[in-house]
PDB file of C-alpha atoms in Angstrom:
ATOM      1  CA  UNK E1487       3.668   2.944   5.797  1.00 72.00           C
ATOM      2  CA  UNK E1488       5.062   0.541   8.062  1.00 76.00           C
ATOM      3  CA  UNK E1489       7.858  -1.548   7.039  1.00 73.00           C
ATOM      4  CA  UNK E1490       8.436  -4.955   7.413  1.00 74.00           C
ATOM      5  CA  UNK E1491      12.170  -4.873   9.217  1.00 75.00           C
ATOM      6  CA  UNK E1492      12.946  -8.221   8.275  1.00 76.00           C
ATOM      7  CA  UNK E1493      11.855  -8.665   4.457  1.00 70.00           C
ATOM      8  CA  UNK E1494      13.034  -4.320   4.223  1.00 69.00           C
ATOM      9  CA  UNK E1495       9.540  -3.713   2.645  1.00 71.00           C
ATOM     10  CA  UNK E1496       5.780  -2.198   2.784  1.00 73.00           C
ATOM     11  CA  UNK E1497       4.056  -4.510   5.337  1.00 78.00           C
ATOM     12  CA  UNK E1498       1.218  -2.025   5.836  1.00 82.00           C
ATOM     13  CA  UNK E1499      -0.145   1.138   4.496  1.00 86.00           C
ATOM     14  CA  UNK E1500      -2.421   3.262   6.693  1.00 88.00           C
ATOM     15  CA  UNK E1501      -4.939   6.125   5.212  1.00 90.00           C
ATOM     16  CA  UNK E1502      -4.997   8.558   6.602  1.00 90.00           C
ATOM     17  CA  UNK E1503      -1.902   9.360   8.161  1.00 87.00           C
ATOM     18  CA  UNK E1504      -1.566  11.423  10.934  1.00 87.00           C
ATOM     19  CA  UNK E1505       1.090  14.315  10.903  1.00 91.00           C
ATOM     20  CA  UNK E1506       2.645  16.891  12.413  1.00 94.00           C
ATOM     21  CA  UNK E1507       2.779  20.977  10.633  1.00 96.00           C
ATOM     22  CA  UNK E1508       6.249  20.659  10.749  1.00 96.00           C
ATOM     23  CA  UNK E1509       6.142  17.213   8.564  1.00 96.00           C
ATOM     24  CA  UNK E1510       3.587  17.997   6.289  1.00 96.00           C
ATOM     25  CA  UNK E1511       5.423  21.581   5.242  1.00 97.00           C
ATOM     26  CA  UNK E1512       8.754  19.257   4.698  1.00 97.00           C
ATOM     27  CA  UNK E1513       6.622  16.855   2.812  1.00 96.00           C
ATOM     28  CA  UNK E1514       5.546  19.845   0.706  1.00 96.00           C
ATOM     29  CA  UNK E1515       9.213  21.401   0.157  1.00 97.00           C
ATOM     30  CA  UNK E1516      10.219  17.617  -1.265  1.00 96.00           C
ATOM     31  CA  UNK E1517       6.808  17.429  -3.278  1.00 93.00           C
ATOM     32  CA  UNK E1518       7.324  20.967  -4.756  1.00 94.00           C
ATOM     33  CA  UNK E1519      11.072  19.988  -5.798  1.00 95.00           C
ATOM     34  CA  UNK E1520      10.191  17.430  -7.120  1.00 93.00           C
ATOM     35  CA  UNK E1521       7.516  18.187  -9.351  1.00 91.00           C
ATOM     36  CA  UNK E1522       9.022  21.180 -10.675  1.00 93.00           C
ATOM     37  CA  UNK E1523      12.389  19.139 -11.607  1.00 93.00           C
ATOM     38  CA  UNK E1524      10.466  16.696 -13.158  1.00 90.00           C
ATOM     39  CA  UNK E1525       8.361  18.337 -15.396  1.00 88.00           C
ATOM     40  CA  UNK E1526       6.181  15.754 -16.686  1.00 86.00           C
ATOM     41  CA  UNK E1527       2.487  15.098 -16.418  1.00 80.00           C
ATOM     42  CA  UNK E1528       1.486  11.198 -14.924  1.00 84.00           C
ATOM     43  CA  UNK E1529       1.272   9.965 -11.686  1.00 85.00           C
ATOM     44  CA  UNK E1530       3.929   9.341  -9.450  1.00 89.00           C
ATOM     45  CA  UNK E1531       4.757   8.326  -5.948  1.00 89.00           C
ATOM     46  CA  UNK E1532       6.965   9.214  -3.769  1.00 90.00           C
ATOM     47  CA  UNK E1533       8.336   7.174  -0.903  1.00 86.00           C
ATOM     48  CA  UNK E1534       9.464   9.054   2.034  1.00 88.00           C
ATOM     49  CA  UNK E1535      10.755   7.540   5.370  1.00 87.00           C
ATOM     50  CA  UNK E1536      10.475   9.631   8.412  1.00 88.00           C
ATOM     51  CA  UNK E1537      13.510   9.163  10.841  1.00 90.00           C
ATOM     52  CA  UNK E1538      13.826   9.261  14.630  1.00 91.00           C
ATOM     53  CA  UNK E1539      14.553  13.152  14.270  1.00 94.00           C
ATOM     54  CA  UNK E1540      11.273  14.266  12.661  1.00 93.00           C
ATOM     55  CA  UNK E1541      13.551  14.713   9.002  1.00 96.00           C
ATOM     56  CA  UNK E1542      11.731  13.125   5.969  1.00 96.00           C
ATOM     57  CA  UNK E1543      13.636  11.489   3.735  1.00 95.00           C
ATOM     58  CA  UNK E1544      13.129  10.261   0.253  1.00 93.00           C
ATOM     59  CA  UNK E1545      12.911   6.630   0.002  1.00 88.00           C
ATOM     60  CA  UNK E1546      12.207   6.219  -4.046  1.00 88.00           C
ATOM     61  CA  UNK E1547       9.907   7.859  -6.810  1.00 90.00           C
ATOM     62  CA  UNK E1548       7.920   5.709  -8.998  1.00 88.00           C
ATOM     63  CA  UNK E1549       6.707   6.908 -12.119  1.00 87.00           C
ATOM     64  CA  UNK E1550       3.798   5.114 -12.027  1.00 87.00           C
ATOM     65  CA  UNK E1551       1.219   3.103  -9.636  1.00 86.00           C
ATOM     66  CA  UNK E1552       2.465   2.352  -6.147  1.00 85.00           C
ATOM     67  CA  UNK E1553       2.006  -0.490  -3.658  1.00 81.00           C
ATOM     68  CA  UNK E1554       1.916   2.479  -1.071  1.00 82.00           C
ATOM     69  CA  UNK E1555      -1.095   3.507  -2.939  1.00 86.00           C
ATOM     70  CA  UNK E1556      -3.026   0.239  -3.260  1.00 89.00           C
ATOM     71  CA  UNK E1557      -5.328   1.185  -0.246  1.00 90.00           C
ATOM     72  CA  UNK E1558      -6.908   3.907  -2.421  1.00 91.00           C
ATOM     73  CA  UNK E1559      -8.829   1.138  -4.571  1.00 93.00           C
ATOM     74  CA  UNK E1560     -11.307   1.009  -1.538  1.00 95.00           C
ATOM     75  CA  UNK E1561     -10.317   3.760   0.923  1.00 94.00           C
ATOM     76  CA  UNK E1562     -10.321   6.628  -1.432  1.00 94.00           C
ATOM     77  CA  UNK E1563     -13.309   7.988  -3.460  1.00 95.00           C
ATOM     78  CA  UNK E1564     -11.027   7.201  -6.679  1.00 94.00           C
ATOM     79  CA  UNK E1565      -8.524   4.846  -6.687  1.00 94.00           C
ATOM     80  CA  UNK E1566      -4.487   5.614  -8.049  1.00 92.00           C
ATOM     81  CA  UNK E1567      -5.783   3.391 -10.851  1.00 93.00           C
ATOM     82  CA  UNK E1568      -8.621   5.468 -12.084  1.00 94.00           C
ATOM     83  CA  UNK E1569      -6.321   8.581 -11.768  1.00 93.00           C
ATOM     84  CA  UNK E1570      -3.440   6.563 -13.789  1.00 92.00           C
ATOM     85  CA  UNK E1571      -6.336   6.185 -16.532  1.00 94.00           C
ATOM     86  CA  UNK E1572      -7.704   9.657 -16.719  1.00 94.00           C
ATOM     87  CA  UNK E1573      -3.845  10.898 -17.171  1.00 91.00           C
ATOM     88  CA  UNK E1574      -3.490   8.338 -19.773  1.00 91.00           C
ATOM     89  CA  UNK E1575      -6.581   9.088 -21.212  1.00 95.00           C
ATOM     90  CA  UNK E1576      -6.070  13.102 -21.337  1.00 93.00           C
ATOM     91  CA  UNK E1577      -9.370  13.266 -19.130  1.00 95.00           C
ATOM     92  CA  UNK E1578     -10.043  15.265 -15.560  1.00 95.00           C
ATOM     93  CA  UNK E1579      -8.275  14.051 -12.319  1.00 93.00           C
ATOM     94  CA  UNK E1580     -10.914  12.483  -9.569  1.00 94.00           C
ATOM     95  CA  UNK E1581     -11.569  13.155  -6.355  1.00 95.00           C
ATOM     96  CA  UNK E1582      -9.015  10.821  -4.113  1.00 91.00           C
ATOM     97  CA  UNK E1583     -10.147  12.397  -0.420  1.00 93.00           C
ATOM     98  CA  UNK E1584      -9.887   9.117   1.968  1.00 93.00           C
ATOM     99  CA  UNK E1585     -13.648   8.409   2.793  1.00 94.00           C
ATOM    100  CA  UNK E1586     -12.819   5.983   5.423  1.00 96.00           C
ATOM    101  CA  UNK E1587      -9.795   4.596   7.176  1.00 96.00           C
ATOM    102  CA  UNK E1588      -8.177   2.104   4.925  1.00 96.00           C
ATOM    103  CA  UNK E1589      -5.191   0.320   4.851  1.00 95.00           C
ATOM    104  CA  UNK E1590      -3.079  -2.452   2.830  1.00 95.00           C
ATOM    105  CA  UNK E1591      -1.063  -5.108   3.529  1.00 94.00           C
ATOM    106  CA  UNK E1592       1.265  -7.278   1.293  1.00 92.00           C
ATOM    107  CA  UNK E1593       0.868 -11.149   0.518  1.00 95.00           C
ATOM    108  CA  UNK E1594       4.632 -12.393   0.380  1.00 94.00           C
ATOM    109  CA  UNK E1595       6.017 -15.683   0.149  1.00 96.00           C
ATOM    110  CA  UNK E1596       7.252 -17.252   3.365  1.00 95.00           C
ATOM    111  CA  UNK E1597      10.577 -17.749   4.336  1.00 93.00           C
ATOM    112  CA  UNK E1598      11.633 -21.675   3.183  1.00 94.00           C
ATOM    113  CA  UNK E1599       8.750 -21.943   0.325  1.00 96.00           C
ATOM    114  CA  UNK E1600       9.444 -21.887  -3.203  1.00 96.00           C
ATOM    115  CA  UNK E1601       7.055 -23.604  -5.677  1.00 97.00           C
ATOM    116  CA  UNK E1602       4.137 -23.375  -7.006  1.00 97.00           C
ATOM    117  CA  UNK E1603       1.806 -20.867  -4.366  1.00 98.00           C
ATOM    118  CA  UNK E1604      -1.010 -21.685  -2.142  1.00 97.00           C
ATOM    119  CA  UNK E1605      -2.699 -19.343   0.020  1.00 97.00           C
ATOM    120  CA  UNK E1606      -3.277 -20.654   3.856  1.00 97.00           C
ATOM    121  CA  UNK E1607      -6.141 -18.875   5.172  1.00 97.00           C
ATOM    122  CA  UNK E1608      -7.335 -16.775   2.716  1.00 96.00           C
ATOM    123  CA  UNK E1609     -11.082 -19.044   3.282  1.00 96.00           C
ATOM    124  CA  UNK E1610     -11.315 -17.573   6.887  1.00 97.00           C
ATOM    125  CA  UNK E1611      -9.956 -13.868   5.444  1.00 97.00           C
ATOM    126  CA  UNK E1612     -12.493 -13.745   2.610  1.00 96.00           C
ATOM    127  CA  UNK E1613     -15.285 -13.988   5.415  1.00 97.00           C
ATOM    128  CA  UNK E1614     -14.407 -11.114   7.023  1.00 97.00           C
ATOM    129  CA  UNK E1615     -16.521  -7.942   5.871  1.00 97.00           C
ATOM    130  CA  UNK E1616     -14.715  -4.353   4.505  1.00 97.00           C
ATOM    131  CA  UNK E1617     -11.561  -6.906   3.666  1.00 97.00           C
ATOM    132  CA  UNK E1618     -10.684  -7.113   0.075  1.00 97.00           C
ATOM    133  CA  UNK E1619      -8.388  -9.769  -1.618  1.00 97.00           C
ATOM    134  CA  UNK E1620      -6.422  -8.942  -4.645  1.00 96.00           C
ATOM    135  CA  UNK E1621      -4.189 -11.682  -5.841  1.00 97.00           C
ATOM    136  CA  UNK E1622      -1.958 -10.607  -8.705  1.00 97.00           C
ATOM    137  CA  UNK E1623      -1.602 -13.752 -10.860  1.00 96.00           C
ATOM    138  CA  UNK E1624       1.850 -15.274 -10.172  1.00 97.00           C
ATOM    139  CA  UNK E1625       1.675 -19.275  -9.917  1.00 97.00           C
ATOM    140  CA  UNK E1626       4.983 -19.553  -8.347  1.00 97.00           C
ATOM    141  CA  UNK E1627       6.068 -18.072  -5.075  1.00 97.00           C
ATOM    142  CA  UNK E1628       9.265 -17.469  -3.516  1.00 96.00           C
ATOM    143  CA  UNK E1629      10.672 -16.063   0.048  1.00 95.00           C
ATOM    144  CA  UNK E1630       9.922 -12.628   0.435  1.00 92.00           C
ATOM    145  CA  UNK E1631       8.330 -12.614  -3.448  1.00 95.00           C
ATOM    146  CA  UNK E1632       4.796 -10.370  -3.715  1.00 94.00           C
ATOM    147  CA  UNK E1633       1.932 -12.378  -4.037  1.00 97.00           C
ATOM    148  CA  UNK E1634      -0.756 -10.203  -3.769  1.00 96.00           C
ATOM    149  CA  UNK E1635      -2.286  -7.422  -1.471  1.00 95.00           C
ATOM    150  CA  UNK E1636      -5.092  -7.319   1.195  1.00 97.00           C
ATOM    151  CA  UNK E1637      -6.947  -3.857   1.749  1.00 97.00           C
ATOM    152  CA  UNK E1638      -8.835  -3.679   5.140  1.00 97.00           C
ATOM    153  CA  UNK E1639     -11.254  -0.799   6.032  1.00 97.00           C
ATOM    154  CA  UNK E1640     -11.960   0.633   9.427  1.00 97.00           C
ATOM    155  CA  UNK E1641     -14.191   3.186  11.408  1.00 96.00           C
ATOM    156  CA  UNK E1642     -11.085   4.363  13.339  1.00 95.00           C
ATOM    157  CA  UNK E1643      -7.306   4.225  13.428  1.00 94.00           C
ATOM    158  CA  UNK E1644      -7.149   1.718  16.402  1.00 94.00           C
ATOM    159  CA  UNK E1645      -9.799  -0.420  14.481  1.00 96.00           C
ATOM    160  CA  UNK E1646      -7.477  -0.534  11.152  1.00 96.00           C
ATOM    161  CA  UNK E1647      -4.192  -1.612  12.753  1.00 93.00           C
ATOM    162  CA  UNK E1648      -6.397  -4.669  14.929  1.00 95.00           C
ATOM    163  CA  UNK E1649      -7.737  -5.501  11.441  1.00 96.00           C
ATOM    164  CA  UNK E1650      -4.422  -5.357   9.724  1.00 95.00           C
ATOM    165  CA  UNK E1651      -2.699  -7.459  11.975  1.00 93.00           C
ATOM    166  CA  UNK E1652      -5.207 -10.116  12.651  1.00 96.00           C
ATOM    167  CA  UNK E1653      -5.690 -10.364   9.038  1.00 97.00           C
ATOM    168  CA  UNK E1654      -1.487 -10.962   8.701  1.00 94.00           C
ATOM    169  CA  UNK E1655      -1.758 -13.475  11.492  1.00 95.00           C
ATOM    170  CA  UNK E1656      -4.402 -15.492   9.541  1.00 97.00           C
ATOM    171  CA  UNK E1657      -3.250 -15.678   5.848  1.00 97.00           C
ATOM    172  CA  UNK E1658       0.069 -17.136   4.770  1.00 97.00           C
ATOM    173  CA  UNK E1659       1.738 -17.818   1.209  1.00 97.00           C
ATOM    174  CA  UNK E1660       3.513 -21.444   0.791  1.00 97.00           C
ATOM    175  CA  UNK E1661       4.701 -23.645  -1.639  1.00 96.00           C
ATOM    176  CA  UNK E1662       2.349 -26.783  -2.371  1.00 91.00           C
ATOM    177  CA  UNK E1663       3.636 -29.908  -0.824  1.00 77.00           C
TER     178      UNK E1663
END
């Protein structure tokens, strides 16, 4: 996850991510905690930040589905949403291995626009192939409010972030004039 360091949230998510032994066995520890403390069957999410040092930290736990999890609805051979369902629904868990790099980034509402939303761009973005639109509904729009999501999929790490941030440089979400 890569954080936006102005609006202090998820500008991109990046699958898969690439870390160290020593990371993944603290990621581990805090998962293991975790899950014992809570006790409870569902999905959840947790956040974690990684600081300068190499420590992981916990940013938040979400009982539920995650924007740091959107990328999975093409990226991953089952989405976070068909898991959420098959918990719901008593049924198997899925397979959620990453099939191909994928990553997500958030549609927010720029800085001095509040009003009713309109999307600049999003007729040259929908042209592009393995990039997926998914708009969630709201009519108005405010700086820094969530609009929506973009996932982008890639043969290679490199590929993903040039995606990613061409893709930000092309779309943005106003307020009609």
């Amino acid at each position: 996850m890569v954080a936006d360091p102005k609006l202090n949230l998820l500008d991109f998510n990046i699958c898969p991510v690439l870390l160290t032994e020593e990371i993944e066995a603290q990621i581990d520890t805090i998962t293991g905690k975790f899950l014992d403390a809570i006790q409870s069957p569902g999905l959840f999410a947790i956040e974690l930040f990684l600081d300068k040092e190499g420590k992981v930290w916990v940013n938040e736990t979400a009982p539920r589905l995650h924007n740091s999890g959107h990328q999975s609805q093409e990226g991953n051979a089952n989405s976070q949403f068909e898991q959420m369902y098959r918990v719901v629904k008593n049924l198997p868990l899925a397979d959620t291995d990453a099939i191909i790099y994928s990553g997500m980034l958030n549609l927010v509402g720029a800085e001095g626009h509040s009003g009713k939303v309109t999307y600049e761009g999003m007729e040259e973005v929908l042209k592009l192939p393995e990039t997926y639109i998914h708009l969630y509904g709201k009519t108005e729009t405010k700086p820094g409010r969530k609009m929506g999501h973009i996932n982008v999929l890639a043969e290679s790490r490199e590929e993903l972030m040039e995606k990613l941030v061409m893709v930000k440089g092309m779309v943005k979400v106003v307020a009609e004039n």
